[in-house]
mmCIF file of C-alpha atoms in Angstrom:
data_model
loop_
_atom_site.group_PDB
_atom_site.id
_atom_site.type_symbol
_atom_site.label_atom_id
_atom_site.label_comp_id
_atom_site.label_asym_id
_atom_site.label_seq_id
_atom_site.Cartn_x
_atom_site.Cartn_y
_atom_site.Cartn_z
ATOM 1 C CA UNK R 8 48.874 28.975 -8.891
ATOM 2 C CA UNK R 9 49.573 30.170 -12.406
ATOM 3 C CA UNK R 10 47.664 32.985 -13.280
ATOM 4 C CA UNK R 11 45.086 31.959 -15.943
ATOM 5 C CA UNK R 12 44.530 28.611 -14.872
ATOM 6 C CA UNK R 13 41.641 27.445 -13.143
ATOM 7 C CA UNK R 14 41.823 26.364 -8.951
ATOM 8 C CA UNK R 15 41.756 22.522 -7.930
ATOM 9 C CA UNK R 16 38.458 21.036 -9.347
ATOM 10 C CA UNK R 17 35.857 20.230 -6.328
ATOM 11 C CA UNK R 18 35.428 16.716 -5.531
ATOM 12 C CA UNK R 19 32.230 15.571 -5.184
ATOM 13 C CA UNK R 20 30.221 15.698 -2.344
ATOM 14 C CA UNK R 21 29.871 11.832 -0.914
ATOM 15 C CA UNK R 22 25.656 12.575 -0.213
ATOM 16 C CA UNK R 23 25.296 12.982 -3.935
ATOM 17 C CA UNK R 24 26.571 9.487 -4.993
ATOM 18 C CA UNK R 25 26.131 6.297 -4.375
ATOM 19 C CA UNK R 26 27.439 2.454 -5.331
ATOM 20 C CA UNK R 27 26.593 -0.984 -5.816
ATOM 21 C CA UNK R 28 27.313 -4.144 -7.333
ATOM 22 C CA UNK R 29 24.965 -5.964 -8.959
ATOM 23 C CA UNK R 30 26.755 -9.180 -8.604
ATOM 24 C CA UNK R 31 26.882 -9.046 -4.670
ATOM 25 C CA UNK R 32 22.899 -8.288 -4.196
ATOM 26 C CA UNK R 33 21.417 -11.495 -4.852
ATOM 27 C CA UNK R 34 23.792 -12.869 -2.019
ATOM 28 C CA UNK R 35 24.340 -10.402 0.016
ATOM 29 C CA UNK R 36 24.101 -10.833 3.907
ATOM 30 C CA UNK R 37 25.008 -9.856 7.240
ATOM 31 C CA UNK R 38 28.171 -12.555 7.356
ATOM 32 C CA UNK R 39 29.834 -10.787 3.843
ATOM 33 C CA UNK R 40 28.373 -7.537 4.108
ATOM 34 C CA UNK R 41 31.517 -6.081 5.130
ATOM 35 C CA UNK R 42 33.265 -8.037 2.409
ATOM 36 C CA UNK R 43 30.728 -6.198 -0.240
ATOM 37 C CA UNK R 44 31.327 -3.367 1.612
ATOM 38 C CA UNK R 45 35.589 -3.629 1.140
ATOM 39 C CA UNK R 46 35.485 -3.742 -2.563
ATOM 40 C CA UNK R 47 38.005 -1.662 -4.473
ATOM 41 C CA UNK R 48 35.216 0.116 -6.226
ATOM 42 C CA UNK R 49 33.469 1.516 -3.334
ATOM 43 C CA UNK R 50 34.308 5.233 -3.147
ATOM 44 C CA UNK R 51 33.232 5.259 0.598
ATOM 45 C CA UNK R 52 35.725 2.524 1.103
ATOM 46 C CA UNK R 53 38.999 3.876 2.872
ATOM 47 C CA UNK R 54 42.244 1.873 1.685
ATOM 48 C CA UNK R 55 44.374 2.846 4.914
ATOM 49 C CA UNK R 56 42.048 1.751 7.521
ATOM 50 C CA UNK R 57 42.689 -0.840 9.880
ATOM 51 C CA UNK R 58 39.827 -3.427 7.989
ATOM 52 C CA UNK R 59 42.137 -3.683 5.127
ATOM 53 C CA UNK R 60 45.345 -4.620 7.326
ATOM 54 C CA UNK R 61 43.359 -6.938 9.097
ATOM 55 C CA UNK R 62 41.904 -7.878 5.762
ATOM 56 C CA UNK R 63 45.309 -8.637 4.448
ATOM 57 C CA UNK R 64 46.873 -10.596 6.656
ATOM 58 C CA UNK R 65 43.425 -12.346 6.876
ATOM 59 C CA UNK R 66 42.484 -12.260 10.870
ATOM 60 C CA UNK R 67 39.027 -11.569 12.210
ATOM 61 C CA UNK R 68 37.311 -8.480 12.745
ATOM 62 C CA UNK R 69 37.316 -9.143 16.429
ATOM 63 C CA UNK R 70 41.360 -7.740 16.337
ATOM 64 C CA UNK R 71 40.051 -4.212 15.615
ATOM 65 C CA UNK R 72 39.560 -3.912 19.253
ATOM 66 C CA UNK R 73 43.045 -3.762 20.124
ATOM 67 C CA UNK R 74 44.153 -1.695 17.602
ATOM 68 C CA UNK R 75 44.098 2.140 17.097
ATOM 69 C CA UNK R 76 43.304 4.509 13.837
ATOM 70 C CA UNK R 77 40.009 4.359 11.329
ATOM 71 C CA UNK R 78 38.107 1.425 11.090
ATOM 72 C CA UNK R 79 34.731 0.153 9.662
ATOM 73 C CA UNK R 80 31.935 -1.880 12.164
ATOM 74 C CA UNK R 81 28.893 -2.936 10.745
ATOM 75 C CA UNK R 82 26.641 -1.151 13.460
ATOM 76 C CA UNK R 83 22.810 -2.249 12.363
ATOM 77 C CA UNK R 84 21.404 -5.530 10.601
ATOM 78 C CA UNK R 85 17.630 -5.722 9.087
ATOM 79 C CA UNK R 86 18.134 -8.259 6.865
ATOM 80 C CA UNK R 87 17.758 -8.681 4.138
ATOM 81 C CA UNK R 88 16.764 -5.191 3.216
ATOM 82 C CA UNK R 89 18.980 -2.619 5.227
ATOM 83 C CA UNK R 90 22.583 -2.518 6.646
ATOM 84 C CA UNK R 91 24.343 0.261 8.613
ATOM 85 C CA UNK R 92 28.040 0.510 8.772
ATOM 86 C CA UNK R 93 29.777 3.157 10.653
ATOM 87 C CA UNK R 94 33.637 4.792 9.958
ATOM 88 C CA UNK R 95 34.671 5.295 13.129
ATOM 89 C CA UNK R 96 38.487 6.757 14.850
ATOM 90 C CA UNK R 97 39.311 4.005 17.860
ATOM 91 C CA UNK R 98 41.610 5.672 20.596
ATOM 92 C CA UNK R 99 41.509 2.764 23.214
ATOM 93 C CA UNK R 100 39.519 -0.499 23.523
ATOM 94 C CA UNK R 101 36.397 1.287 24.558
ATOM 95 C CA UNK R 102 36.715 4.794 23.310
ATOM 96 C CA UNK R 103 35.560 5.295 19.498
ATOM 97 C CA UNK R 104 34.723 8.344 17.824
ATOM 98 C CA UNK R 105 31.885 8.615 15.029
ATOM 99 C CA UNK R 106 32.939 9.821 11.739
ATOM 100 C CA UNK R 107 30.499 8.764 9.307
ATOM 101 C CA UNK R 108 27.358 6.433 8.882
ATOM 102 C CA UNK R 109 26.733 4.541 5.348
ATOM 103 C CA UNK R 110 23.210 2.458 5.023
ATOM 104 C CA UNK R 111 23.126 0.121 2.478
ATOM 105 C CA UNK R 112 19.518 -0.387 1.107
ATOM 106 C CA UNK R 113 18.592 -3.566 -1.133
ATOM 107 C CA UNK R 114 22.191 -3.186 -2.321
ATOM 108 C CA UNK R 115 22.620 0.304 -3.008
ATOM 109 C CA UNK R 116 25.285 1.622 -0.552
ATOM 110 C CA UNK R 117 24.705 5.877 0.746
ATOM 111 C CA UNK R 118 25.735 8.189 2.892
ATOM 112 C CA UNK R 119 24.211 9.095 6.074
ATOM 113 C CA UNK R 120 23.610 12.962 5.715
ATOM 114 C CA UNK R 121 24.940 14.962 9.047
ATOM 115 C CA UNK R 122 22.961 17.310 10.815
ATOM 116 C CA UNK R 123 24.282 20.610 9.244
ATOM 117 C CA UNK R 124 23.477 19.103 5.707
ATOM 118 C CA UNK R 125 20.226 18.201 6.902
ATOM 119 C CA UNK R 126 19.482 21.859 8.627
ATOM 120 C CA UNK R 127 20.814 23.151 5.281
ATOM 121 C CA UNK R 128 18.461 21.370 2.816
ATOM 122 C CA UNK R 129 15.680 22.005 4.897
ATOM 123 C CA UNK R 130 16.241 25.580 4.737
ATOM 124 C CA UNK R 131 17.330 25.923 0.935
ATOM 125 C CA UNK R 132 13.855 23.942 0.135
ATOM 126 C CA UNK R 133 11.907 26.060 2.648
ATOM 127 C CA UNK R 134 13.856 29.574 1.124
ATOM 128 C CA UNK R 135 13.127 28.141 -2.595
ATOM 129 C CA UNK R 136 9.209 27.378 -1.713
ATOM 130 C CA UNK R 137 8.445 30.560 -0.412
ATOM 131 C CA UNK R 138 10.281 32.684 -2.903
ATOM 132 C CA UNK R 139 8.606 30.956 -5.981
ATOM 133 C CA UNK R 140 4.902 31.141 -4.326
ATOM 134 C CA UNK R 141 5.900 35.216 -3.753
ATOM 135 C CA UNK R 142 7.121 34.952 -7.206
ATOM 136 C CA UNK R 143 3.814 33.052 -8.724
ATOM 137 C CA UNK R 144 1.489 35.780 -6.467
ATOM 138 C CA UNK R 145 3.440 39.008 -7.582
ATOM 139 C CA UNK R 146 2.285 37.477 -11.360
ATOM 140 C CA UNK R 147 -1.386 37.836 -10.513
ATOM 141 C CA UNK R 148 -1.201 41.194 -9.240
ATOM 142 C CA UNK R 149 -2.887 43.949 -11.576
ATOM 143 C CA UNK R 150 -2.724 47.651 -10.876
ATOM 144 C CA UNK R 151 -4.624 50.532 -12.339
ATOM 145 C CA UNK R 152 -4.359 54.261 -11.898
ATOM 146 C CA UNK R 153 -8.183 54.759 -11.363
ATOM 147 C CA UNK R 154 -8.747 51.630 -9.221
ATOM 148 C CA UNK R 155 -5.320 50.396 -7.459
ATOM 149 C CA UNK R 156 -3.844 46.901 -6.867
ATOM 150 C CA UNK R 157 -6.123 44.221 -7.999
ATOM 151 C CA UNK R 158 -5.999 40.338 -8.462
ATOM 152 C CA UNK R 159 -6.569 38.489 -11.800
ATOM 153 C CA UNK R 160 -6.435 35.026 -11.741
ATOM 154 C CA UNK R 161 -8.039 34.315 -15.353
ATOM 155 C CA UNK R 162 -5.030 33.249 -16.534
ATOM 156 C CA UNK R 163 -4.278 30.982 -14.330
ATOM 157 C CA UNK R 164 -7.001 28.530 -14.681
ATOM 158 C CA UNK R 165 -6.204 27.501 -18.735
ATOM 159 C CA UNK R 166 -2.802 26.859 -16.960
ATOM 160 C CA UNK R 167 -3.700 25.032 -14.280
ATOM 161 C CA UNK R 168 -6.210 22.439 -16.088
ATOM 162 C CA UNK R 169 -3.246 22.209 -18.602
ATOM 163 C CA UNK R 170 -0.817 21.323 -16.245
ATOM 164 C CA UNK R 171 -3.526 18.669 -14.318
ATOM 165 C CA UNK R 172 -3.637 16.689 -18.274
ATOM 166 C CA UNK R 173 -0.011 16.762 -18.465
ATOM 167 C CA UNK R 174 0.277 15.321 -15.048
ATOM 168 C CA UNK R 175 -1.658 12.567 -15.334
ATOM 169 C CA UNK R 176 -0.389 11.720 -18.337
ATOM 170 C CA UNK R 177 3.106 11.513 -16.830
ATOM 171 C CA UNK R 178 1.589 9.724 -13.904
ATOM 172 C CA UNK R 179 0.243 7.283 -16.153
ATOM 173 C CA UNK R 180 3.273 6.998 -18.326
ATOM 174 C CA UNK R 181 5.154 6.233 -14.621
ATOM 175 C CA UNK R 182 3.462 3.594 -13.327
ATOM 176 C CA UNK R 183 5.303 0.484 -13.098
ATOM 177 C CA UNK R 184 4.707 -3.048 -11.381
ATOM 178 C CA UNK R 185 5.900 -4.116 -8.656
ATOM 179 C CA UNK R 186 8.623 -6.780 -8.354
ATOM 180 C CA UNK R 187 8.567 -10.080 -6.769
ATOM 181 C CA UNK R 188 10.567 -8.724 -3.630
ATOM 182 C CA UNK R 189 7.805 -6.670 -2.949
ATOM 183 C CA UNK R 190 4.764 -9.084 -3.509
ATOM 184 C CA UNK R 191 6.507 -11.958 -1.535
ATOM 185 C CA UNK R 192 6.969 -8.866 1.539
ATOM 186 C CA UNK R 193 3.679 -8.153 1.369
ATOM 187 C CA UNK R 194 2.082 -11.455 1.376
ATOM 188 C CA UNK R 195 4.496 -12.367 4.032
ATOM 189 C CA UNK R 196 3.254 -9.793 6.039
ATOM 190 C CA UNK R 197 -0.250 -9.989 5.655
ATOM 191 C CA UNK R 198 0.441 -14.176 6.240
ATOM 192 C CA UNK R 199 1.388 -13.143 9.434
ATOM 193 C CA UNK R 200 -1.496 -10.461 10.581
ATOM 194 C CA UNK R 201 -4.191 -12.942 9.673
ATOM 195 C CA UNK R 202 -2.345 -15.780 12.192
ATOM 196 C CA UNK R 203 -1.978 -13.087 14.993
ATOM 197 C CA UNK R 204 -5.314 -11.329 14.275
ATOM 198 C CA UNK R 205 -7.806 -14.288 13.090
ATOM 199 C CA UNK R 206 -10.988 -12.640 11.401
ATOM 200 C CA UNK R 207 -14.249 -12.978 13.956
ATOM 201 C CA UNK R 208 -17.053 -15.126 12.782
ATOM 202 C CA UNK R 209 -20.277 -12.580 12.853
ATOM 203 C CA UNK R 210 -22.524 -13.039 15.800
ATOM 204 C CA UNK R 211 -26.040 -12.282 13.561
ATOM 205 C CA UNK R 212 -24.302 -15.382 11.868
ATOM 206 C CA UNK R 213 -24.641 -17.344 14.335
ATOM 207 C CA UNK R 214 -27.622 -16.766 15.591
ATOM 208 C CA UNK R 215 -29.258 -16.759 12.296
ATOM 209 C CA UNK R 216 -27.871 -20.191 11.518
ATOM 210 C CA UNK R 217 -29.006 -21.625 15.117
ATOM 211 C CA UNK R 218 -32.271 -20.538 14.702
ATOM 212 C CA UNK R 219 -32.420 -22.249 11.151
ATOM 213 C CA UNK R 220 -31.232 -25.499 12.436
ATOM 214 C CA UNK R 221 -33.793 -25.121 15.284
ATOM 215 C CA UNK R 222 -36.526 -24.652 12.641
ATOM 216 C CA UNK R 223 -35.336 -27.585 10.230
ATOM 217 C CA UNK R 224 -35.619 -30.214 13.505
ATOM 218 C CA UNK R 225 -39.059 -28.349 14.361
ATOM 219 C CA UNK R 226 -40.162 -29.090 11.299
ATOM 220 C CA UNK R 227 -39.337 -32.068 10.222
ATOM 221 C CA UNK R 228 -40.749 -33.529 14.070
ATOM 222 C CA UNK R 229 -44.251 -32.211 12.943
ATOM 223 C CA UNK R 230 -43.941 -34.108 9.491
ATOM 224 C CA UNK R 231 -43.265 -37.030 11.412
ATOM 225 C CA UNK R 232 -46.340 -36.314 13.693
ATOM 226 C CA UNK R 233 -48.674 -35.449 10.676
ATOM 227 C CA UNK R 234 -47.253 -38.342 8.558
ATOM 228 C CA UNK R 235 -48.090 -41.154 11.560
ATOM 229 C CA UNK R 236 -51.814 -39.490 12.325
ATOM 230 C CA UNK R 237 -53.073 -39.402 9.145
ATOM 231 C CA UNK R 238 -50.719 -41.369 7.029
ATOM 232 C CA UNK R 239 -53.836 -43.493 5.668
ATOM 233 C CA UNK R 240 -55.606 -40.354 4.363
ATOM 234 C CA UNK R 241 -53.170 -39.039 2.742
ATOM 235 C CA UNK R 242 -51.810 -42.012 0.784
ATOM 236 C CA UNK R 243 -55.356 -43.078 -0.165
ATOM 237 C CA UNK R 244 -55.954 -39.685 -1.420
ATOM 238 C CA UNK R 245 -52.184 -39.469 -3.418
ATOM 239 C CA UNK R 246 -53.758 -43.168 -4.834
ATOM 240 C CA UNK R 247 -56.723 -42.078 -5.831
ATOM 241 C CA UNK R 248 -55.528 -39.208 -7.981
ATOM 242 C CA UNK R 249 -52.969 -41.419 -9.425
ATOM 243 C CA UNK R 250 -55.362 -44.051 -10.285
ATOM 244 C CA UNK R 251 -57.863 -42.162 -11.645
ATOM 245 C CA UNK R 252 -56.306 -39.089 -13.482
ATOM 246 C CA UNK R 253 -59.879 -38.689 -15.892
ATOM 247 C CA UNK R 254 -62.146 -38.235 -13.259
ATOM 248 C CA UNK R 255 -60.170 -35.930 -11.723
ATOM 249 C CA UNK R 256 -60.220 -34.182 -14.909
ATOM 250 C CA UNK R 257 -63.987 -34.371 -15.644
ATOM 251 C CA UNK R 258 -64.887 -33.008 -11.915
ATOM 252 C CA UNK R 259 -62.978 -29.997 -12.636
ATOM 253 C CA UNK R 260 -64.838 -29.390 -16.489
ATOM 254 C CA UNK R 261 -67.765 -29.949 -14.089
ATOM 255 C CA UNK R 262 -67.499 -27.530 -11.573
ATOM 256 C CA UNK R 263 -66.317 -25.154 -14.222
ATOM 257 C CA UNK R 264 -69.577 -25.886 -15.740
ATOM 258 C CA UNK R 265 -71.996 -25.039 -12.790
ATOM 259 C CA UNK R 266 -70.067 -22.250 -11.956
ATOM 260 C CA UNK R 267 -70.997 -20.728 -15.479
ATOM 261 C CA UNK R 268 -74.554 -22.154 -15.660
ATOM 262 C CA UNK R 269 -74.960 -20.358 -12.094
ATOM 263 C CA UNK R 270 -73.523 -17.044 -13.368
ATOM 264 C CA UNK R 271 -75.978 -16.920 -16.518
ATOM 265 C CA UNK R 272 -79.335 -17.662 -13.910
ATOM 266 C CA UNK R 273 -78.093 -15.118 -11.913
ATOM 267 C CA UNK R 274 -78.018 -12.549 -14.847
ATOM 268 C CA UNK R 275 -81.052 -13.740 -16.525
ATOM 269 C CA UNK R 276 -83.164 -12.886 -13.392
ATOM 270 C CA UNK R 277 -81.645 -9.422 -13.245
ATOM 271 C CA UNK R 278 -83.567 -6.388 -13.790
ATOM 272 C CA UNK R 279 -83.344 -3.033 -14.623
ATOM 273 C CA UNK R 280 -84.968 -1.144 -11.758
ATOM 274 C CA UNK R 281 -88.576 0.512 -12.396
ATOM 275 C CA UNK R 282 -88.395 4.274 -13.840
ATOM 276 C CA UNK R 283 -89.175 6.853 -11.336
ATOM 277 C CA UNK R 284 -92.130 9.078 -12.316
ATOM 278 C CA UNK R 285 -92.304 13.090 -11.187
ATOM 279 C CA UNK R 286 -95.147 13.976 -9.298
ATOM 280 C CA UNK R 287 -97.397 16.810 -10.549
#
């Protein structure tokens, strides 16, 4: 290396990135998944496996069986959401050893993350958590000559009801609706709960509406009864007050009448009581 100029640039780390193609998505499936998965674009794509020989002199997959070196087998199907393809190094007809896992998610294709990555962004969150909450708590710490260490957290609470606005306004400013993938999911779903899990009808229900129709047929047999004893009484009293609306009317004015003539006689006769006299 000349001195001066920089090393070989880093490539990128494959669990940073990720691909798609928009055109492939609305179609996509598990019969041309490992077409979408071939494309010349794809950075997780390797030109020198065995897919693309079998690829080119257009053959089946099912040849990759008897043939040794790197190969891609689509390993998991949930469609139409998720797809997992594995890169894999065949020795013999039944011995294969894993290399690498890619999911593809609505589309979007990743990497599977090993299990050192995994241990190692655990650890660099965990490391990063703790050192800025030691950080934020070594802020609040007051000391004085006279008095020693000491906490003040007055500061912090302008802060923190700033910070709870701004949030919500960012929350707010974030919310987006949902798209038709996810309303048709959801409806298919809970389509399919209510036929495996019918809703109960309530017992009080039930009962309540059995003891209704109980009381309806109870009473409408003593209408019946009341209606055949006294059937004559009734009607000639409903004719009667038909017929003769005005002396219905004047038998009310006089009742109405005696009732006040009896109330005046009754406080005409009324009399103070006699005055009580002291005796000497």
């Amino acid at each position: 290396m000349m001195p001066g100029r920089l090393g070989p640039m880093p490539q990128d780390n494959p669990l940073w990135i990720s691909w798609h193609d928009s055109n492939w998505i609305p179609i996509l499936n598990p019969a041309n998944v490992m077409e979408y998965f071939s494309e010349k674009s794809n950075p997780f794509y390797d030109r020198t496996c065995n897919n693309e020989i079998v690829r080119m002199q257009r053959q089946t997959l099912d040849l990759l069986n008897n043939m040794t070196g790197v190969e891609y087998i689509l390993l998991h199907v949930q469609d139409p959401i998720l797809y997992v393809i594995r890169k894999q190094h065949r020795h013999t007809p039944t011995e294969a050893t894993p290399l690498a896992d890619y999911y593809i998610i609505a589309g979007t294709v990743y990497q599977a993350p090993d299990l050192a990555s995994v241990f190692n962004s655990r650890m660099l969150s965990t490391v990063h958590h703790l050192q800025s909450a030691f950080e934020e708590s070594s802020s609040f710490a007051r000391y004085h000559p006279s008095k020693g260490y000491s906490w003040d957290f007055s500061s912090n609470k302008a802060i923190a009801e700033n910070n709870k606005t701004d949030k919500g306004k960012e929350v707010a400013a974030k919310e987006e609706p949902s798209s038709l993938f996810q309303r048709q999911r959801v409806d298919m779903l809970l389509g399919d709960l209510l036929r495996k899990f019918p809703l109960p009808i309530p017992q009080a229900y039930q009962h309540g509406s059995g003891q209704q129709q109980q009381q309806n047929q109870n009473g409408s047999s003593a209408a019946n009864n009341n209606s055949g004893g006294e059937g004559g009484d009734h009607g000639s009293e409903v004719a009667s007050i038909k017929q003769e609306p005005g002396e219905h009317g004047s038998n009310d004015m006089g009742g109405s009448l005696l009732m006040q003539g009896v109330k005046e006689e009754a406080g005409s006769d009324m009399k103070p009581p006699p005055e009580k006299k002291m005796k000497m």
